[in-house]
XYZ file of C-alpha atoms in Angstrom:
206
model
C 72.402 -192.936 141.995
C 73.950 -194.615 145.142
C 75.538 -194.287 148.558
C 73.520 -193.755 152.232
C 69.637 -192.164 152.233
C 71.339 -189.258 153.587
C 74.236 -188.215 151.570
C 73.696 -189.785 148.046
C 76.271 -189.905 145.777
C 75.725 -189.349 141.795
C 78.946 -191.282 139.855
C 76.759 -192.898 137.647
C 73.667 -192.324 135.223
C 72.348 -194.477 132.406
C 69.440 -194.480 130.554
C 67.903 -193.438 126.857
C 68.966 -189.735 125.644
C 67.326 -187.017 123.677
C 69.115 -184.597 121.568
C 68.907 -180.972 122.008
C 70.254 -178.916 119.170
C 71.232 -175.860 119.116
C 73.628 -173.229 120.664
C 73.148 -170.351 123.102
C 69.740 -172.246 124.458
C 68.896 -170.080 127.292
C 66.951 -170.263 130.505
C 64.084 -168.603 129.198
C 63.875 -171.174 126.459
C 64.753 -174.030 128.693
C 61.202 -172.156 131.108
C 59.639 -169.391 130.188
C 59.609 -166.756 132.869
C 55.994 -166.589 132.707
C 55.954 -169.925 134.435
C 57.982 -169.356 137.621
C 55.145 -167.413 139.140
C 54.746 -170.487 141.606
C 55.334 -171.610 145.006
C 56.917 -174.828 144.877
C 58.846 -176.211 141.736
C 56.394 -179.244 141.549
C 54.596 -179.202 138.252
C 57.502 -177.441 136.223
C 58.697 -180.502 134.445
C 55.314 -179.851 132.226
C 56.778 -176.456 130.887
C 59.978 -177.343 129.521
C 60.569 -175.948 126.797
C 57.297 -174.533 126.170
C 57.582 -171.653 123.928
C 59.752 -174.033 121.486
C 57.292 -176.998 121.816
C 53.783 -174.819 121.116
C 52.685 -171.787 119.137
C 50.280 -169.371 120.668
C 47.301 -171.722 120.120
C 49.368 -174.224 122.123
C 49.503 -176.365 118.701
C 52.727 -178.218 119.373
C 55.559 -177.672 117.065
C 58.387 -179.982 115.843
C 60.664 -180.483 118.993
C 62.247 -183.826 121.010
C 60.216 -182.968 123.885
C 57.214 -183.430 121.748
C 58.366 -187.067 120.777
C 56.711 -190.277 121.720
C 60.247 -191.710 121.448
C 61.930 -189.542 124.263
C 59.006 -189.339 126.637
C 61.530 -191.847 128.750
C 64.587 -190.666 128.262
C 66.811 -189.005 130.906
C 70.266 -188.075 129.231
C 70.091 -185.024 127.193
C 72.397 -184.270 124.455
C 73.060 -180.994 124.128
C 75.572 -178.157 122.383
C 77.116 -175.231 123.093
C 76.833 -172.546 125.732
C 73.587 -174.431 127.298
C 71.835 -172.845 129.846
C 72.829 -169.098 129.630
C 71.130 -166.144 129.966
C 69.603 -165.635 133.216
C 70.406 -167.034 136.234
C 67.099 -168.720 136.867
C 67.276 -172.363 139.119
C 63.501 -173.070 137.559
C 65.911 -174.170 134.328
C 67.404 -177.302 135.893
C 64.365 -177.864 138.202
C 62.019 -178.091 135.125
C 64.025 -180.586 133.481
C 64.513 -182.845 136.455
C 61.171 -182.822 136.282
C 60.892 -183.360 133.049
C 62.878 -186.866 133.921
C 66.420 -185.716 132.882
C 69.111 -187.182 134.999
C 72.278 -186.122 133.566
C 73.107 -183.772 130.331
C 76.175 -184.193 127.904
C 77.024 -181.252 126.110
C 80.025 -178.949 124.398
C 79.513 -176.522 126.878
C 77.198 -175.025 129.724
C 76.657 -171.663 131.217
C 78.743 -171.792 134.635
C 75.841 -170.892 136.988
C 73.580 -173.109 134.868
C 75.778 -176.080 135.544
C 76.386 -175.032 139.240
C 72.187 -175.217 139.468
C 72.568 -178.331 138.354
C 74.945 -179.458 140.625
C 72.719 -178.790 143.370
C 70.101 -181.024 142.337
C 72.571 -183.750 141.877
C 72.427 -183.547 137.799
C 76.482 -184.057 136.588
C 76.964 -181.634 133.352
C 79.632 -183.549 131.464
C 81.049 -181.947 128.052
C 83.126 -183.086 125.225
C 84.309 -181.493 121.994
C 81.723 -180.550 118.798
C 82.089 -183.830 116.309
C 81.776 -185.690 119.682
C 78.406 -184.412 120.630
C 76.738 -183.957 116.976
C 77.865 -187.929 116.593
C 76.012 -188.896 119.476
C 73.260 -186.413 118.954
C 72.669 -188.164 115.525
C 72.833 -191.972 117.114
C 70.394 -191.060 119.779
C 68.278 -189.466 117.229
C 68.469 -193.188 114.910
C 68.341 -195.040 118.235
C 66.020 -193.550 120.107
C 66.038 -196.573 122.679
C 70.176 -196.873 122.757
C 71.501 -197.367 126.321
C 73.505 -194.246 127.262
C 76.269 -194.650 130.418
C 77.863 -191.678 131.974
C 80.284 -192.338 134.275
C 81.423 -189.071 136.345
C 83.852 -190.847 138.086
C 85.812 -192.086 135.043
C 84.500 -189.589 132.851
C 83.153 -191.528 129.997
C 80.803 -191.891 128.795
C 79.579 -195.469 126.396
C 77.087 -195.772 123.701
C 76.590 -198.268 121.124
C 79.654 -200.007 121.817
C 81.332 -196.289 121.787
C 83.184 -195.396 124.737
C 84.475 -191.593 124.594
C 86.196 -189.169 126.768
C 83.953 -186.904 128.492
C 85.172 -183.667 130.503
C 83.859 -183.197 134.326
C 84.272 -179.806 136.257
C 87.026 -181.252 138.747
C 84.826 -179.471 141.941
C 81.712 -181.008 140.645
C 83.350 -184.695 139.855
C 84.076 -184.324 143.481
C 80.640 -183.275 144.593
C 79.132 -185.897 143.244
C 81.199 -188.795 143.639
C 81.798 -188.225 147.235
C 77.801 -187.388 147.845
C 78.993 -183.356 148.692
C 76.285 -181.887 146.246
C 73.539 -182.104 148.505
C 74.043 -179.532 151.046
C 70.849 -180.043 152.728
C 71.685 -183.834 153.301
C 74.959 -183.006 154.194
C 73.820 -180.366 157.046
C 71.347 -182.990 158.577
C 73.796 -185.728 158.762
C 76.108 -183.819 160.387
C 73.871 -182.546 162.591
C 75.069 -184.007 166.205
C 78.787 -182.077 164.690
C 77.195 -179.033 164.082
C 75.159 -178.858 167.786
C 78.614 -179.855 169.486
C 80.605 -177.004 167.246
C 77.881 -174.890 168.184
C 77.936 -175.736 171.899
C 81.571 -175.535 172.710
C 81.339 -171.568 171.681
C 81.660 -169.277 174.391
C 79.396 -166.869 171.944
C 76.651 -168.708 171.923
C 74.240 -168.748 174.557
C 71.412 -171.467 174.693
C 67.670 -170.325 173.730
C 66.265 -171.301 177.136
């Protein structure tokens, strides 16, 4: 991540991956609704995934989460139609949380990836063989470099570069440091008083 403190721009994430498999992986999956009964979203990293990574005796079952050799990664791999169901923002807050940075995929749910957006966390897709390929080299290399680049839309691996896909509005978002709204609002700040001051409208709170 780079640019100012106050408008950060996201055209870049590398790290180690994790693979994800499966299609249709909803938001109750991704957190369990049972776990959104709290005030802030600190803490929800922890839940990711839950129901697929335990039993009911909170024995853990076999999942990537669960994996010594992706507790550090922060690109997840992912397949088709990820993040549907529900329109839940605890989904993309857990797995920031969790560490994840960016996600590669065949295909996300559109207010999933929009969630995502917000929090700065590009959603970059590519075609089936594309994503089981590098699904199966992060599982043999569990330590591989992984480079996404939003703004050229690539993304390298292994000495693989491929062609990745990047919502056009969301490319722009992130490249240009529009995602975050909040930042965005405070640095304009003296704009917005001015705008607000030159209408007739408004009167002042004195």
């Amino acid at each position: 991540m780079s640019g100012t403190e106050d408008i950060p721009s996201v055209d870049y994430v590398e790290g180690s991956g994790i693979p994800i498999r499966g299609n249709d992986i909803d938001t109750d999956q991704i957190i369990p609704a049972r776990f959104m009964k709290v005030v802030t979203f600190d803490g929800l990293g922890q839940f990711s995934f839950f129901d697929l990574r335990f039993d009911d005796d909170d024995n853990e079952k076999d999942h990537p989460f669960n994996e010594e050799r992706f507790q550090d990664a922060n690109v997840m791999v992912v397949n088709n139609n990820f993040g549907c169901g529900s329109s839940r923002e605890h989904a993309p807050q857990a797995l920031m949380r969790w560490g994840i940075d960016a996600i590669i995929g065949e295909g996300f749910a559109e207010i999933f990836a929009g969630n995502c957006l917000a929090l700065g966390i590009p959603t970059v897709t590519a075609d089936h063989e594309t994503i089981n390929a590098l699904q199966q080299w992060v599982d043999d290399n569990p330590d591989g470099e992984i480079e996404v680049d939003v703004r050229a839309e690539t993304v390298t691996y292994g000495g693989n570069e491929i062609n990745v896909s990047v919502d056009r509005a969301q490319r722009e978002a992130l490249v240009e440091g529009n995602w975050d709204t909040t930042a965005l609002m405070k640095a304009n700040r003296n704009a917005i008083e001015e705008t607000a001051g030159s209408l007739p409208y408004l009167e002042s709170a004195d």
